[in-house]
Amino acid sequence: MTPQLLRATLFHTPRDPFREERALEAYADGALLIEDGAINGCGDYGAIRRIYPDVPVRDLRGGYLLPGFVDTHIHFPQVRVLGGLGYTLLDWLEHNTLPEEARLADSDYAAAIAREFVPALAAHGTTTALVFGSHFSHATALLFEAAEAAGLRVASGLVLSDRMLREELHQTPEQAYRESTELIRRFHGKGRLLYAVTPRFALSSSEAMLEVCQTLLAEHEGLRFTTHWNENVREIVEVMRRFPWAEDYLSVYERYHLTGRNAVLAHSVHSTPAQLERLAATGGAVAHCPCSNAALGSGFFPMQRHLQAGVRFALGTDVGGGTGFSLLKEGLQAYLLQRLAPEPYLLRPDQLLYLATRAGAEAMGLQEETGDFRPGKSADYVYIRPAACCPLANALDQAGSLERVLGWLFTLAGADHIEEVAVAGRVIHRRECKPLA
Ligand code: GUN
Ligand code: ZN
């Protein structure tokens, strides 16, 4: 690929704005130098141009360049359950969601879902995602193949359960071990794909199944781990009934060493300071899914507590418990709910950007590859360009500060405003065109 210089207003958070000063780097007239799929320079256009006077420039002024979004919690088989309102978690699973997940037993149906799911990620600016696969091995393989063909960075895995769901969705622990091992051999480390060991949640997992998870993680280098945790009060009561030896929900996962640095636990709505301190000590991260937490009435995410305990967290859309694929919307929802939470936290735009990008990369252990525009990173970007009639079009002239412009983007921008999305410098989505994959 010949080098190119992208010229636009540019934002990224190469540092953690919850812990460090001046974490946001923003340039009204910015430039991103891309060479062989990697970022080779990022800064003020004039300064970068002086260093690289001969590199061809793509003039993207009038729009905004952000690092590709990272979705740390999303379900592949749930595209078509979006919009099922009026439930709480356990009845939502039973009546709205598991019947649909069972339909992926049919390979043609699963392939159709993969064709809906993967382009939707790209169209919303998501370049990296930790994805709950299917309970069916063939469907999970179809997701991996579609993600690879599209060029996305995806960690996913066979969803494991051996009780409490529907019979068709259960595997025996032996089958779970065998099928997971096959998928790991086929997809883990292939291009940008990674494998994530994925028990659905403790409620649908026997101790033997959790032991399988522990074994898989011990047998293969670099696997990720993901599951649900502390989402809903009824779920927690049921988990405690089924694991009578457990001190609390976290201790179920702890017993099988499933809370380490490779772990991303989704929701953490009802976590106590003591549990969060234990999670911080083992290094596990949390996927915060504010749209889902509100839509399913799960509760307020205790952000203050996570910050105090030092637990890392990042955003997840939780399609289809959530309300769609947009991490911009998820950022705004996090802001809105934290204003109203019993222990409120006033989120700033730089923190929203971090939670939608670099924090996700850190949670997934991919911070050396993606999440910001530091030189050496993969050129994963989202280009937002509002139409002339949109209030966003005037943000740069009217907002007064670049931080305020970022606030406008999280408040007003959505998939309709995303003109181009790239991974490793290769365009994977262009507005109004079919995805290139
Ligand atoms: N807990 C177990 N399964 C699910 C799921 O599909 N979505 C959410 N939000 N929570 C879960
Ligand atoms: Zn979920």
Short mmCIF file of N, CA, C and O in Angstrom, two decimals, residues 8 42 111 133 212 227 248-249 296 321 347 396 421:
data_model
loop_
_atom_site.label_atom_id
_atom_site.label_comp_id
_atom_site.label_asym_id
_atom_site.label_seq_id
_atom_site.Cartn_x
_atom_site.Cartn_y
_atom_site.Cartn_z
N ALA A 8 -7.98 15.71 8.47
CA ALA A 8 -9.33 15.92 9.03
C ALA A 8 -9.17 16.39 10.47
O ALA A 8 -8.07 16.39 11.02
N CYS A 42 0.85 11.00 13.72
CA CYS A 42 -0.48 11.55 14.04
C CYS A 42 -0.25 12.88 14.72
O CYS A 42 0.57 12.98 15.63
N ALA A 111 -25.91 -18.58 8.54
CA ALA A 111 -25.13 -17.83 7.55
C ALA A 111 -25.81 -16.49 7.25
O ALA A 111 -25.14 -15.45 7.10
N GLY A 133 -20.39 -15.98 20.54
CA GLY A 133 -20.75 -16.75 19.36
C GLY A 133 -22.11 -17.41 19.56
O GLY A 133 -22.98 -16.88 20.24
N VAL A 212 -14.17 -27.38 32.31
CA VAL A 212 -13.77 -27.43 30.89
C VAL A 212 -13.17 -26.08 30.48
O VAL A 212 -12.14 -26.02 29.80
N THR A 227 -17.85 -13.89 29.87
CA THR A 227 -19.13 -14.41 30.36
C THR A 227 -19.94 -13.25 30.93
O THR A 227 -19.53 -12.09 30.85
N ASP A 248 -20.00 -15.68 46.98
CA ASP A 248 -20.77 -14.75 46.15
C ASP A 248 -20.60 -15.17 44.69
O ASP A 248 -19.92 -16.16 44.40
N TYR A 249 -21.21 -14.42 43.77
CA TYR A 249 -21.19 -14.79 42.35
C TYR A 249 -19.75 -14.85 41.81
O TYR A 249 -19.39 -15.74 41.04
N LEU A 296 -33.21 -3.64 29.93
CA LEU A 296 -33.66 -4.83 30.67
C LEU A 296 -33.93 -4.51 32.15
O LEU A 296 -34.19 -5.42 32.94
N GLY A 321 -29.67 -7.52 23.98
CA GLY A 321 -30.27 -6.96 25.19
C GLY A 321 -30.20 -5.44 25.15
O GLY A 321 -31.03 -4.76 25.74
N LEU A 347 -19.36 12.01 33.59
CA LEU A 347 -18.42 11.62 32.53
C LEU A 347 -18.16 12.78 31.58
O LEU A 347 -19.08 13.50 31.21
N LEU A 396 -17.57 22.29 14.47
CA LEU A 396 -16.22 22.81 14.61
C LEU A 396 -16.21 24.33 14.73
O LEU A 396 -15.44 24.90 15.50
N VAL A 421 -14.99 3.44 7.27
CA VAL A 421 -14.39 2.70 8.39
C VAL A 421 -13.28 1.84 7.81
O VAL A 421 -13.47 1.20 6.77
#
